[in-house]
PDB file of C-alpha atoms in Angstrom:
ATOM      1  CA  MET A   1     123.380  98.676  38.340  1.00  0.00           C
ATOM      2  CA  THR A   2     125.532 100.047  40.567  1.00  0.00           C
ATOM      3  CA  GLU A   3     128.225  97.733  41.259  1.00  0.00           C
ATOM      4  CA  TRP A   4     130.519  98.240  38.036  1.00  0.00           C
ATOM      5  CA  GLY A   5     133.978  99.193  39.145  1.00  0.00           C
ATOM      6  CA  LEU A   6     136.279 101.915  37.917  1.00  0.00           C
ATOM      7  CA  SER A   7     137.967 101.455  34.603  1.00  0.00           C
ATOM      8  CA  GLU A   8     141.790 101.228  34.134  1.00  0.00           C
ATOM      9  CA  ARG A   9     141.253 104.392  32.027  1.00  0.00           C
ATOM     10  CA  GLY A  10     139.197 105.836  35.053  1.00  0.00           C
ATOM     11  CA  ARG A  11     142.055 105.060  37.604  1.00  0.00           C
ATOM     12  CA  ALA A  12     144.424 106.526  35.465  1.00  0.00           C
ATOM     13  CA  ARG A  13     142.376 109.570  35.448  1.00  0.00           C
ATOM     14  CA  ILE A  14     141.981 109.842  38.966  1.00  0.00           C
ATOM     15  CA  ARG A  15     145.697 109.326  39.513  1.00  0.00           C
ATOM     16  CA  ALA A  16     146.676 112.188  37.018  1.00  0.00           C
ATOM     17  CA  GLY A  17     144.208 114.369  38.961  1.00  0.00           C
ATOM     18  CA  LEU A  18     146.120 113.865  42.306  1.00  0.00           C
ATOM     19  CA  GLY A  19     148.407 116.713  41.502  1.00  0.00           C
ATOM     20  CA  GLN A  20     145.636 119.390  41.690  1.00  0.00           C
ATOM     21  CA  PRO A  21     146.857 121.991  44.024  1.00  0.00           C
ATOM     22  CA  TRP A  22     143.391 122.009  45.957  1.00  0.00           C
ATOM     23  CA  LEU A  23     143.527 118.511  47.161  1.00  0.00           C
ATOM     24  CA  GLY A  24     145.877 119.392  49.824  1.00  0.00           C
ATOM     25  CA  ALA A  25     143.249 121.480  51.516  1.00  0.00           C
ATOM     26  CA  VAL A  26     140.669 118.632  51.762  1.00  0.00           C
ATOM     27  CA  THR A  27     139.534 117.715  55.250  1.00  0.00           C
ATOM     28  CA  SER A  28     137.180 114.975  54.835  1.00  0.00           C
ATOM     29  CA  LEU A  29     136.494 112.542  52.033  1.00  0.00           C
ATOM     30  CA  TRP A  30     132.790 111.193  51.293  1.00  0.00           C
ATOM     31  CA  SER A  31     131.549 108.869  48.731  1.00  0.00           C
ATOM     32  CA  SER A  32     128.339 107.135  47.785  1.00  0.00           C
ATOM     33  CA  THR A  33     127.864 103.292  48.191  1.00  0.00           C
ATOM     34  CA  GLU A  34     128.091 102.658  44.490  1.00  0.00           C
ATOM     35  CA  ARG A  35     131.258 100.892  43.375  1.00  0.00           C
ATOM     36  CA  LYS A  36     132.645 103.238  40.735  1.00  0.00           C
ATOM     37  CA  ALA A  37     132.445 106.235  43.348  1.00  0.00           C
ATOM     38  CA  LEU A  38     134.101 104.041  46.046  1.00  0.00           C
ATOM     39  CA  ASP A  39     136.872 102.922  43.849  1.00  0.00           C
ATOM     40  CA  THR A  40     137.529 106.613  43.170  1.00  0.00           C
ATOM     41  CA  ALA A  41     137.393 107.580  46.901  1.00  0.00           C
ATOM     42  CA  GLU A  42     139.806 104.516  47.508  1.00  0.00           C
ATOM     43  CA  ILE A  43     142.566 106.172  45.611  1.00  0.00           C
ATOM     44  CA  LEU A  44     141.956 109.650  47.052  1.00  0.00           C
ATOM     45  CA  SER A  45     141.861 108.102  50.448  1.00  0.00           C
ATOM     46  CA  GLU A  46     145.370 106.665  50.126  1.00  0.00           C
ATOM     47  CA  HIS A  47     146.595 109.923  48.629  1.00  0.00           C
ATOM     48  CA  LEU A  48     145.230 112.221  51.307  1.00  0.00           C
ATOM     49  CA  GLY A  49     145.454 109.723  54.195  1.00  0.00           C
ATOM     50  CA  LEU A  50     141.754 110.283  55.040  1.00  0.00           C
ATOM     51  CA  ALA A  51     139.432 107.838  55.863  1.00  0.00           C
ATOM     52  CA  ILE A  52     136.328 107.397  53.446  1.00  0.00           C
ATOM     53  CA  LYS A  53     132.781 108.279  54.762  1.00  0.00           C
ATOM     54  CA  ILE A  54     130.174 106.576  52.924  1.00  0.00           C
ATOM     55  CA  ARG A  55     126.623 108.085  52.638  1.00  0.00           C
ATOM     56  CA  ALA A  56     124.041 106.383  50.488  1.00  0.00           C
ATOM     57  CA  ASP A  57     122.261 109.486  49.799  1.00  0.00           C
ATOM     58  CA  LEU A  58     125.343 110.767  47.578  1.00  0.00           C
ATOM     59  CA  GLY A  59     124.389 107.998  45.446  1.00  0.00           C
ATOM     60  CA  GLU A  60     123.391 108.363  41.539  1.00  0.00           C
ATOM     61  CA  ASN A  61     119.450 109.049  40.366  1.00  0.00           C
ATOM     62  CA  ASP A  62     117.581 106.082  41.095  1.00  0.00           C
ATOM     63  CA  ARG A  63     117.168 104.402  37.204  1.00  0.00           C
ATOM     64  CA  SER A  64     115.955 101.119  38.895  1.00  0.00           C
ATOM     65  CA  ALA A  65     112.707 101.038  36.957  1.00  0.00           C
ATOM     66  CA  THR A  66     114.557 100.573  33.745  1.00  0.00           C
ATOM     67  CA  GLY A  67     117.904  98.973  34.545  1.00  0.00           C
ATOM     68  CA  TYR A  68     120.689  99.068  31.892  1.00  0.00           C
ATOM     69  CA  LEU A  69     119.396 100.902  29.133  1.00  0.00           C
ATOM     70  CA  PRO A  70     121.376 101.046  25.535  1.00  0.00           C
ATOM     71  CA  SER A  71     122.838 104.315  24.864  1.00  0.00           C
ATOM     72  CA  GLU A  72     120.339 105.879  22.634  1.00  0.00           C
ATOM     73  CA  ALA A  73     117.706 104.841  25.007  1.00  0.00           C
ATOM     74  CA  PHE A  74     119.384 106.021  27.891  1.00  0.00           C
ATOM     75  CA  GLU A  75     120.079 109.540  26.434  1.00  0.00           C
ATOM     76  CA  ARG A  76     116.243 109.889  25.309  1.00  0.00           C
ATOM     77  CA  THR A  77     115.363 108.785  29.001  1.00  0.00           C
ATOM     78  CA  ALA A  78     118.024 111.272  30.668  1.00  0.00           C
ATOM     79  CA  ASP A  79     116.927 113.934  28.336  1.00  0.00           C
ATOM     80  CA  ARG A  80     113.122 113.646  29.635  1.00  0.00           C
ATOM     81  CA  PHE A  81     114.465 113.160  33.203  1.00  0.00           C
ATOM     82  CA  PHE A  82     115.929 116.814  33.144  1.00  0.00           C
ATOM     83  CA  ALA A  83     113.637 118.393  30.718  1.00  0.00           C
ATOM     84  CA  ASP A  84     110.475 117.732  33.211  1.00  0.00           C
ATOM     85  CA  PRO A  85     111.753 117.740  36.521  1.00  0.00           C
ATOM     86  CA  ASP A  86     108.550 116.932  38.277  1.00  0.00           C
ATOM     87  CA  LEU A  87     107.555 114.079  36.174  1.00  0.00           C
ATOM     88  CA  SER A  88     109.061 110.554  36.179  1.00  0.00           C
ATOM     89  CA  ALA A  89     111.030 109.379  32.988  1.00  0.00           C
ATOM     90  CA  ASP A  90     110.087 105.705  32.523  1.00  0.00           C
ATOM     91  CA  GLY A  91     109.650 105.132  36.227  1.00  0.00           C
ATOM     92  CA  TRP A  92     112.999 106.801  37.611  1.00  0.00           C
ATOM     93  CA  LYS A  93     112.658 109.050  40.564  1.00  0.00           C
ATOM     94  CA  THR A  94     111.990 112.605  39.508  1.00  0.00           C
ATOM     95  CA  ALA A  95     114.577 115.193  38.979  1.00  0.00           C
ATOM     96  CA  ARG A  96     113.181 117.419  41.547  1.00  0.00           C
ATOM     97  CA  ALA A  97     113.264 114.698  44.141  1.00  0.00           C
ATOM     98  CA  GLU A  98     116.659 113.686  43.474  1.00  0.00           C
ATOM     99  CA  GLN A  99     117.919 117.279  43.345  1.00  0.00           C
ATOM    100  CA  GLU A 100     116.295 117.579  47.035  1.00  0.00           C
ATOM    101  CA  ARG A 101     118.263 114.403  47.968  1.00  0.00           C
ATOM    102  CA  ILE A 102     121.480 115.439  46.881  1.00  0.00           C
ATOM    103  CA  VAL A 103     121.284 118.944  48.063  1.00  0.00           C
ATOM    104  CA  THR A 104     120.367 117.526  51.439  1.00  0.00           C
ATOM    105  CA  ALA A 105     122.996 114.980  51.668  1.00  0.00           C
ATOM    106  CA  CYS A 106     125.580 117.712  50.627  1.00  0.00           C
ATOM    107  CA  ALA A 107     124.373 120.190  53.197  1.00  0.00           C
ATOM    108  CA  ALA A 108     124.760 117.471  55.923  1.00  0.00           C
ATOM    109  CA  VAL A 109     128.507 116.874  54.623  1.00  0.00           C
ATOM    110  CA  THR A 110     129.397 120.499  55.066  1.00  0.00           C
ATOM    111  CA  GLU A 111     127.578 120.719  58.336  1.00  0.00           C
ATOM    112  CA  SER A 112     129.825 117.880  59.502  1.00  0.00           C
ATOM    113  CA  ASP A 113     132.970 119.588  58.539  1.00  0.00           C
ATOM    114  CA  PRO A 114     131.889 123.258  58.965  1.00  0.00           C
ATOM    115  CA  MET A 115     135.517 124.732  59.104  1.00  0.00           C
ATOM    116  CA  GLY A 116     136.974 122.236  56.776  1.00  0.00           C
ATOM    117  CA  VAL A 117     136.829 121.352  53.233  1.00  0.00           C
ATOM    118  CA  PRO A 118     135.252 118.259  52.373  1.00  0.00           C
ATOM    119  CA  LEU A 119     135.338 116.531  49.147  1.00  0.00           C
ATOM    120  CA  VAL A 120     132.501 114.498  47.872  1.00  0.00           C
ATOM    121  CA  VAL A 121     132.839 111.687  45.296  1.00  0.00           C
ATOM    122  CA  SER A 122     129.226 111.229  43.617  1.00  0.00           C
ATOM    123  CA  HIS A 123     127.973 110.739  40.202  1.00  0.00           C
ATOM    124  CA  GLY A 124     127.100 112.769  36.884  1.00  0.00           C
ATOM    125  CA  ALA A 125     123.357 113.108  37.092  1.00  0.00           C
ATOM    126  CA  VAL A 126     123.254 114.145  40.871  1.00  0.00           C
ATOM    127  CA  GLY A 127     126.085 116.572  40.161  1.00  0.00           C
ATOM    128  CA  ALA A 128     124.132 118.226  37.584  1.00  0.00           C
ATOM    129  CA  LEU A 129     121.325 118.773  39.832  1.00  0.00           C
ATOM    130  CA  LEU A 130     123.426 119.976  42.477  1.00  0.00           C
ATOM    131  CA  LEU A 131     125.368 122.259  40.390  1.00  0.00           C
ATOM    132  CA  ALA A 132     122.171 123.832  39.238  1.00  0.00           C
ATOM    133  CA  ASN A 133     120.864 124.452  42.866  1.00  0.00           C
ATOM    134  CA  LEU A 134     124.071 125.680  43.620  1.00  0.00           C
ATOM    135  CA  LEU A 135     123.898 128.300  40.967  1.00  0.00           C
ATOM    136  CA  GLY A 136     120.377 129.172  41.548  1.00  0.00           C
ATOM    137  CA  GLU A 137     119.219 128.062  37.932  1.00  0.00           C
ATOM    138  CA  ALA A 138     116.543 125.555  36.855  1.00  0.00           C
ATOM    139  CA  ILE A 139     117.056 121.905  36.607  1.00  0.00           C
ATOM    140  CA  SER A 140     118.572 121.332  32.959  1.00  0.00           C
ATOM    141  CA  ARG A 141     120.847 119.115  31.300  1.00  0.00           C
ATOM    142  CA  ASP A 142     122.942 121.972  30.390  1.00  0.00           C
ATOM    143  CA  PHE A 143     124.717 121.330  33.775  1.00  0.00           C
ATOM    144  CA  ASP A 144     125.214 117.589  32.896  1.00  0.00           C
ATOM    145  CA  GLN A 145     129.014 116.606  32.675  1.00  0.00           C
ATOM    146  CA  PRO A 146     130.394 116.674  29.236  1.00  0.00           C
ATOM    147  CA  ARG A 147     130.230 113.432  27.223  1.00  0.00           C
ATOM    148  CA  ASN A 148     133.788 112.858  27.411  1.00  0.00           C
ATOM    149  CA  GLY A 149     133.834 109.339  29.131  1.00  0.00           C
ATOM    150  CA  GLY A 150     133.382 110.407  32.513  1.00  0.00           C
ATOM    151  CA  GLY A 151     135.811 111.493  35.242  1.00  0.00           C
ATOM    152  CA  ASN A 152     134.258 115.173  35.255  1.00  0.00           C
ATOM    153  CA  TRP A 153     134.341 117.344  38.372  1.00  0.00           C
ATOM    154  CA  PHE A 154     133.547 120.877  39.696  1.00  0.00           C
ATOM    155  CA  SER A 155     134.510 122.790  42.757  1.00  0.00           C
ATOM    156  CA  VAL A 156     132.812 125.214  44.723  1.00  0.00           C
ATOM    157  CA  ARG A 157     135.409 127.862  45.799  1.00  0.00           C
ATOM    158  CA  GLU A 158     133.439 130.619  47.438  1.00  0.00           C
ATOM    159  CA  MET A 159     129.709 130.774  48.715  1.00  0.00           C
ATOM    160  CA  LYS A 160     128.405 133.907  49.328  1.00  0.00           C
ATOM    161  CA  PRO A 161     124.333 134.985  49.341  1.00  0.00           C
ATOM    162  CA  ALA A 162     124.535 137.053  46.083  1.00  0.00           C
ATOM    163  CA  TRP A 163     126.982 134.804  43.984  1.00  0.00           C
ATOM    164  CA  LYS A 164     128.676 131.434  43.651  1.00  0.00           C
ATOM    165  CA  VAL A 165     131.887 130.927  42.030  1.00  0.00           C
ATOM    166  CA  PHE A 166     132.716 127.634  40.304  1.00  0.00           C
ATOM    167  CA  ASP A 167     135.311 125.779  38.430  1.00  0.00           C
ATOM    168  CA  ARG A 168     134.171 123.186  36.088  1.00  0.00           C
ATOM    169  CA  CYS A 169     136.435 120.678  34.135  1.00  0.00           C
TER     170      CYS A 169
END
């Protein structure tokens, strides 16, 4: 299911984050097509005065084979998704394929705003896959967002061939 919206708690978290000093440097705003990401992007759009650019390939990993899973079953399946990135976990697309998709999507975003600072609103699992790629690390759930109810972000401050610097909250 991709159409549940941002909760009031989530909206409050986004509004609280509007004071981040780096937001003033953002030059373009990108979102997946999923409702929760769009709700987040709408708050940011109003604050930044930027139009939302939508890309379906910024979406969460494809879990349509199982649909909604109760928490324990979801966590077990997600563990397998990250643990063996070349095998499907219960019919989910593989982590390797999803990593390739999100990396390609983010590269297209940065290419479309080469001198700017794009802001991408996406999702936890693909964020973990992107972060592992940017760090040059193997796919691992170690890069997944903390289990704190969501609303997590990381920012790429510098990209140099030999090293990368990240903020992660």
